[in-house]
mmCIF file of C-alpha atoms in Angstrom:
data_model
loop_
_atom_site.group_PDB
_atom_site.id
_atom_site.type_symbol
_atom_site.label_atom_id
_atom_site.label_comp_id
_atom_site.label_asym_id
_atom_site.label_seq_id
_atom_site.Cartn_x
_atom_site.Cartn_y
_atom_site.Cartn_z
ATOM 1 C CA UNK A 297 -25.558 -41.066 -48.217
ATOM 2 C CA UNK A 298 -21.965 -41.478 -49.070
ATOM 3 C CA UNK A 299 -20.649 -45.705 -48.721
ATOM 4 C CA UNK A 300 -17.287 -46.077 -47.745
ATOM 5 C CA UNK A 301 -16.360 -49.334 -49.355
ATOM 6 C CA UNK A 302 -12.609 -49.893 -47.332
ATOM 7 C CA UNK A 303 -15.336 -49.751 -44.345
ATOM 8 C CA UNK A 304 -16.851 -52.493 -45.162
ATOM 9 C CA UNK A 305 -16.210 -55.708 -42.742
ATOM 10 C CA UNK A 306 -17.929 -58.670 -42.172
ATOM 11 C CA UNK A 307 -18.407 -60.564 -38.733
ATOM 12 C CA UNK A 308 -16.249 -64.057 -38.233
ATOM 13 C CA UNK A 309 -19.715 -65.405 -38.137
ATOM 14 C CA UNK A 310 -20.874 -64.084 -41.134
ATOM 15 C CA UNK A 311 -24.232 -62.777 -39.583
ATOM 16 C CA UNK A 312 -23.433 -59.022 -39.688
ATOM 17 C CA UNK A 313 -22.087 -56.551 -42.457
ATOM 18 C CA UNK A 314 -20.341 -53.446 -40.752
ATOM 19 C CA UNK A 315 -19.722 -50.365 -42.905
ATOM 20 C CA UNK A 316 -19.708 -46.448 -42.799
ATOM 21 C CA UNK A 317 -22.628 -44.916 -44.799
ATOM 22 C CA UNK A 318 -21.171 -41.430 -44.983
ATOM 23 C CA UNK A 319 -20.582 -40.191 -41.127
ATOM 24 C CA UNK A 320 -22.383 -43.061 -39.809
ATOM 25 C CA UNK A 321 -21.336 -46.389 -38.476
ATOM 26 C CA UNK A 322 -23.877 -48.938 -39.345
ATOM 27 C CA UNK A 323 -24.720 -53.148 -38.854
ATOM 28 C CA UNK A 324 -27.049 -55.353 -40.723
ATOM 29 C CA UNK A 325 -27.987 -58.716 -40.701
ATOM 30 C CA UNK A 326 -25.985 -60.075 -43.767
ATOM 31 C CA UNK A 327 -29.370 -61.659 -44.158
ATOM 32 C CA UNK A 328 -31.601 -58.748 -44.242
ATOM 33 C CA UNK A 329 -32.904 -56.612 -41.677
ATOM 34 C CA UNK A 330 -33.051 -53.612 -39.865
ATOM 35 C CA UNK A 331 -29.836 -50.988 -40.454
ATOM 36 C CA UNK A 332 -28.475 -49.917 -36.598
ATOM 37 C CA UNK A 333 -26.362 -46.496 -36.356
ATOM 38 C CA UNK A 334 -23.652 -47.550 -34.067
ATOM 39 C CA UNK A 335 -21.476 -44.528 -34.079
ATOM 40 C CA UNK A 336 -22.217 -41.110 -35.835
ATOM 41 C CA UNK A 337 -19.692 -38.894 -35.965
ATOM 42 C CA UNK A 338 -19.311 -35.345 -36.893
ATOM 43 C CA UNK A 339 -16.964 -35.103 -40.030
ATOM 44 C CA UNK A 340 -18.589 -36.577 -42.979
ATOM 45 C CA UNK A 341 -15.095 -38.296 -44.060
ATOM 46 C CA UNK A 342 -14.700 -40.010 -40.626
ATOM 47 C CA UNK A 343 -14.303 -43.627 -41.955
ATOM 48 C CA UNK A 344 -12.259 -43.032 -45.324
ATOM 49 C CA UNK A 345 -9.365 -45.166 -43.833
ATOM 50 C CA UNK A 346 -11.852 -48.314 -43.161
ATOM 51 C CA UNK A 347 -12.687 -49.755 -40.143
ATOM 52 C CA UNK A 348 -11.257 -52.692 -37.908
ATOM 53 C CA UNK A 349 -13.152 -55.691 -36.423
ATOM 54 C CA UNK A 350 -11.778 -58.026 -33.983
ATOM 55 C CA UNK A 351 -11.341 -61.672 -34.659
ATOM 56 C CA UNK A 352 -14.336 -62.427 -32.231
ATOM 57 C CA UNK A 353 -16.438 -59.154 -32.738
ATOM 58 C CA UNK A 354 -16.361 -57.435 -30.268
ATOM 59 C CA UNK A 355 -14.962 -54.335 -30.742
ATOM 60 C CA UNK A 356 -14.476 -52.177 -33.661
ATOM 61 C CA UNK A 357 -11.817 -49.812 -34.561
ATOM 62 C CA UNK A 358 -11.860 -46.703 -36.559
ATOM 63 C CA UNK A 359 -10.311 -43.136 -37.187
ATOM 64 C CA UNK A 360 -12.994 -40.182 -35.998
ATOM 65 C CA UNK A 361 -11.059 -36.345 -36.916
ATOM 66 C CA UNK A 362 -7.718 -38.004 -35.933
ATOM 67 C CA UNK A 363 -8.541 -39.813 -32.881
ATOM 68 C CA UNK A 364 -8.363 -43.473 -32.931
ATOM 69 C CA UNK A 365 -11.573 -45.073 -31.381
ATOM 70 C CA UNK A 366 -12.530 -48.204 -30.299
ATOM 71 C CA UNK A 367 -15.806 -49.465 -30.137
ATOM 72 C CA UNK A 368 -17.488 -51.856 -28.128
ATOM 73 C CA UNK A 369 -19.636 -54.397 -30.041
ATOM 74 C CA UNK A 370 -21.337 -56.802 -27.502
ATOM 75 C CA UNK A 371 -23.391 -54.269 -25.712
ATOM 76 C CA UNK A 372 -27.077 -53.884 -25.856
ATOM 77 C CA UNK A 373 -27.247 -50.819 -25.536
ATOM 78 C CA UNK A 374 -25.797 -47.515 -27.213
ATOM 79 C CA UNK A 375 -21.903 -48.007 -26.620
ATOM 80 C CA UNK A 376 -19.500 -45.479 -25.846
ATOM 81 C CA UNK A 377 -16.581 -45.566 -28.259
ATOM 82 C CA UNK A 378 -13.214 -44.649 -26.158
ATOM 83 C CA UNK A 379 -9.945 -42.807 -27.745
ATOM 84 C CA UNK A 380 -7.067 -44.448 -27.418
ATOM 85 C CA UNK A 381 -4.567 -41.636 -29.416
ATOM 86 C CA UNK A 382 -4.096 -39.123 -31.598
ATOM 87 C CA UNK A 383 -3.026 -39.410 -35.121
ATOM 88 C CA UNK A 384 -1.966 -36.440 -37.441
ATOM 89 C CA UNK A 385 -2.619 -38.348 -40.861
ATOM 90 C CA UNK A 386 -2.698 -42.541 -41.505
ATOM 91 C CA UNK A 387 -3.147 -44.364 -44.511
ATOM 92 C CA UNK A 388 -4.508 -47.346 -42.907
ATOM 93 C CA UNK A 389 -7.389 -47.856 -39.973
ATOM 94 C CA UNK A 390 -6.074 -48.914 -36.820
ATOM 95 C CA UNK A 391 -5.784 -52.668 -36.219
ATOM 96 C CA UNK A 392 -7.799 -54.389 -33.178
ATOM 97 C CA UNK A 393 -7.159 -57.485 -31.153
ATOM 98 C CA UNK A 394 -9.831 -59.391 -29.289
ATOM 99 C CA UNK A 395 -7.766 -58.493 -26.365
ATOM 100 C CA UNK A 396 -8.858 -55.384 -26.812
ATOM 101 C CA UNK A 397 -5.571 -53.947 -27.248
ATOM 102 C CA UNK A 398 -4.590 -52.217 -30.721
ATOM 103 C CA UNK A 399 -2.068 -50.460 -32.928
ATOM 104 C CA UNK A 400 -1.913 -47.811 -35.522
ATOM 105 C CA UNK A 401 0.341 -46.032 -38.062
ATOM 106 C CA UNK A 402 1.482 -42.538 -37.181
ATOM 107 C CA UNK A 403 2.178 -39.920 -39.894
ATOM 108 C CA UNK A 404 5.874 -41.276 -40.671
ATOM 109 C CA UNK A 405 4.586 -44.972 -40.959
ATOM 110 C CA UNK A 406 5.690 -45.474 -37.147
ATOM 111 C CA UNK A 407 3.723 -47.922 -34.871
ATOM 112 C CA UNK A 408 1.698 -46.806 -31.636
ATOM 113 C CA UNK A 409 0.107 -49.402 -29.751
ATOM 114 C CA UNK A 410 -2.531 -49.071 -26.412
ATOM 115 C CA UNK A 411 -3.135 -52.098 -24.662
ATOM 116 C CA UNK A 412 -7.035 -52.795 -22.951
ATOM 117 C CA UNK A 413 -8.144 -49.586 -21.437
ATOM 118 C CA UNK A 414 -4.696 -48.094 -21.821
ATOM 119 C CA UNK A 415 -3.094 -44.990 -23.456
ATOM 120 C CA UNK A 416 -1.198 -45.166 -26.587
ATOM 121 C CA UNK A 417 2.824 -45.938 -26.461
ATOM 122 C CA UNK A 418 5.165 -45.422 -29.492
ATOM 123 C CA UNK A 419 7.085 -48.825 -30.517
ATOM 124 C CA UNK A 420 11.041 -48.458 -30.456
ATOM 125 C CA UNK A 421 11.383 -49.379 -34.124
ATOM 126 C CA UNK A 422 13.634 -47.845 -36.381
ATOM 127 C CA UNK A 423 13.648 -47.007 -40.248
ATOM 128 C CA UNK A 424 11.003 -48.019 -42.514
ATOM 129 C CA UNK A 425 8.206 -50.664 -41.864
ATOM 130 C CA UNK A 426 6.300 -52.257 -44.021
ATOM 131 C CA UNK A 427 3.036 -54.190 -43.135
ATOM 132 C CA UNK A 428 1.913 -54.551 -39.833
ATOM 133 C CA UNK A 429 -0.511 -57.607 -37.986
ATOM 134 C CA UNK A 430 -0.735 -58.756 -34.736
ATOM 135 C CA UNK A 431 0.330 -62.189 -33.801
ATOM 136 C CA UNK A 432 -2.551 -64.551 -33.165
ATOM 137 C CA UNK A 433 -1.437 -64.146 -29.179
ATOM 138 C CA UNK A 434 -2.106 -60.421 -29.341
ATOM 139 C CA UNK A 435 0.868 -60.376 -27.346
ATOM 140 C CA UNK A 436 3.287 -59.247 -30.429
ATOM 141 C CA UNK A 437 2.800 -57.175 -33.760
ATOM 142 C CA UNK A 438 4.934 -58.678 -36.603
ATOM 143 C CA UNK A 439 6.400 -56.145 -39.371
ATOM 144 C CA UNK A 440 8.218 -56.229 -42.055
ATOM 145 C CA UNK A 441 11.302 -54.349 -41.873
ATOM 146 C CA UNK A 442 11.958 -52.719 -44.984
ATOM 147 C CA UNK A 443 16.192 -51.823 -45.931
ATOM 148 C CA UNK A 444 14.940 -49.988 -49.578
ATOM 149 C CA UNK A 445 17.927 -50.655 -51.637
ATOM 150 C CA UNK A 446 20.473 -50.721 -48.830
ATOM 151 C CA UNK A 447 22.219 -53.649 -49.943
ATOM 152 C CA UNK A 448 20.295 -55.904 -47.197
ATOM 153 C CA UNK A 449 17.671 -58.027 -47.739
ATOM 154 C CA UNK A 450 13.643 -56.608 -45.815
ATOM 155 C CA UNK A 451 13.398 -58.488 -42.655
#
């Protein structure tokens, strides 16, 4: 078994531990307990870039051989993770609202977002951005705008 420790995430509530044990998705109590395989998937280095929980739990959101997947959390049964894009390369996992909705870095550092159930949509920002969050409204994604010498200050 191979941990991924940038995978590991724990719950708002602080009664699970999420985390990829080499290409498997897995809970636990953070008291103890049984280990559940939430997702498998089949590359071996599927969760290098971490994993993203929303504020409530619900979902989860992860990179799987470049497609960004979200993953339903509240369900009983075995859930059905759904792709919301396509990413070349990212240095970061994609970031999840508990709207649902959520955004990720593209190859050049550029933002795609896909609201609830929706496909993926390129932001109209130009030059290079910094750090990324979404606004507590998950209506918004703040970044910082960075001017790299340019005689301007980052906004």
């Amino acid at each position: 078994a191979r941990l991924w420790p940038q995978s590991l995430v724990l719950s708002t509530d602080d009664k699970t531990v999420y985390f990829a044990d080499g290409a498997k998705l897995m809970a636990v109590a953070s008291n103890g307990g049984r280990l559940r395989v939430l997702y498998e998937s089949s590359q071996e280095n599927a969760f290098t870039e971490g994993v993203s929980l929303t504020e409530t739990g619900s979902a989860v959101a992860f990179l799987d051989d470049h497609r960004v997947m979200v993953l339903p959390l509240n369900s009983s049964s075995k859930a059905v993770p759904r792709v919301v894009g396509e990413v070349a390369e990212t240095n970061e996992p994609p970031q999840l609202h508990a709207s649902g909705a959520v955004f990720y870095r593209g190859p050049q550092g550029e933002i795609w977002c896909a609201p609830p159930g929706g496909k993926s949509a390129k932001l109209p920002v130009e030059g290079d951005i910094g750090q990324a969050v979404w606004n507590p409204d998950g209506q918004s994604i703040l970044y910082l705008k960075l001017n790299q010498g340019k005689g301007v200050p980052n906004t």
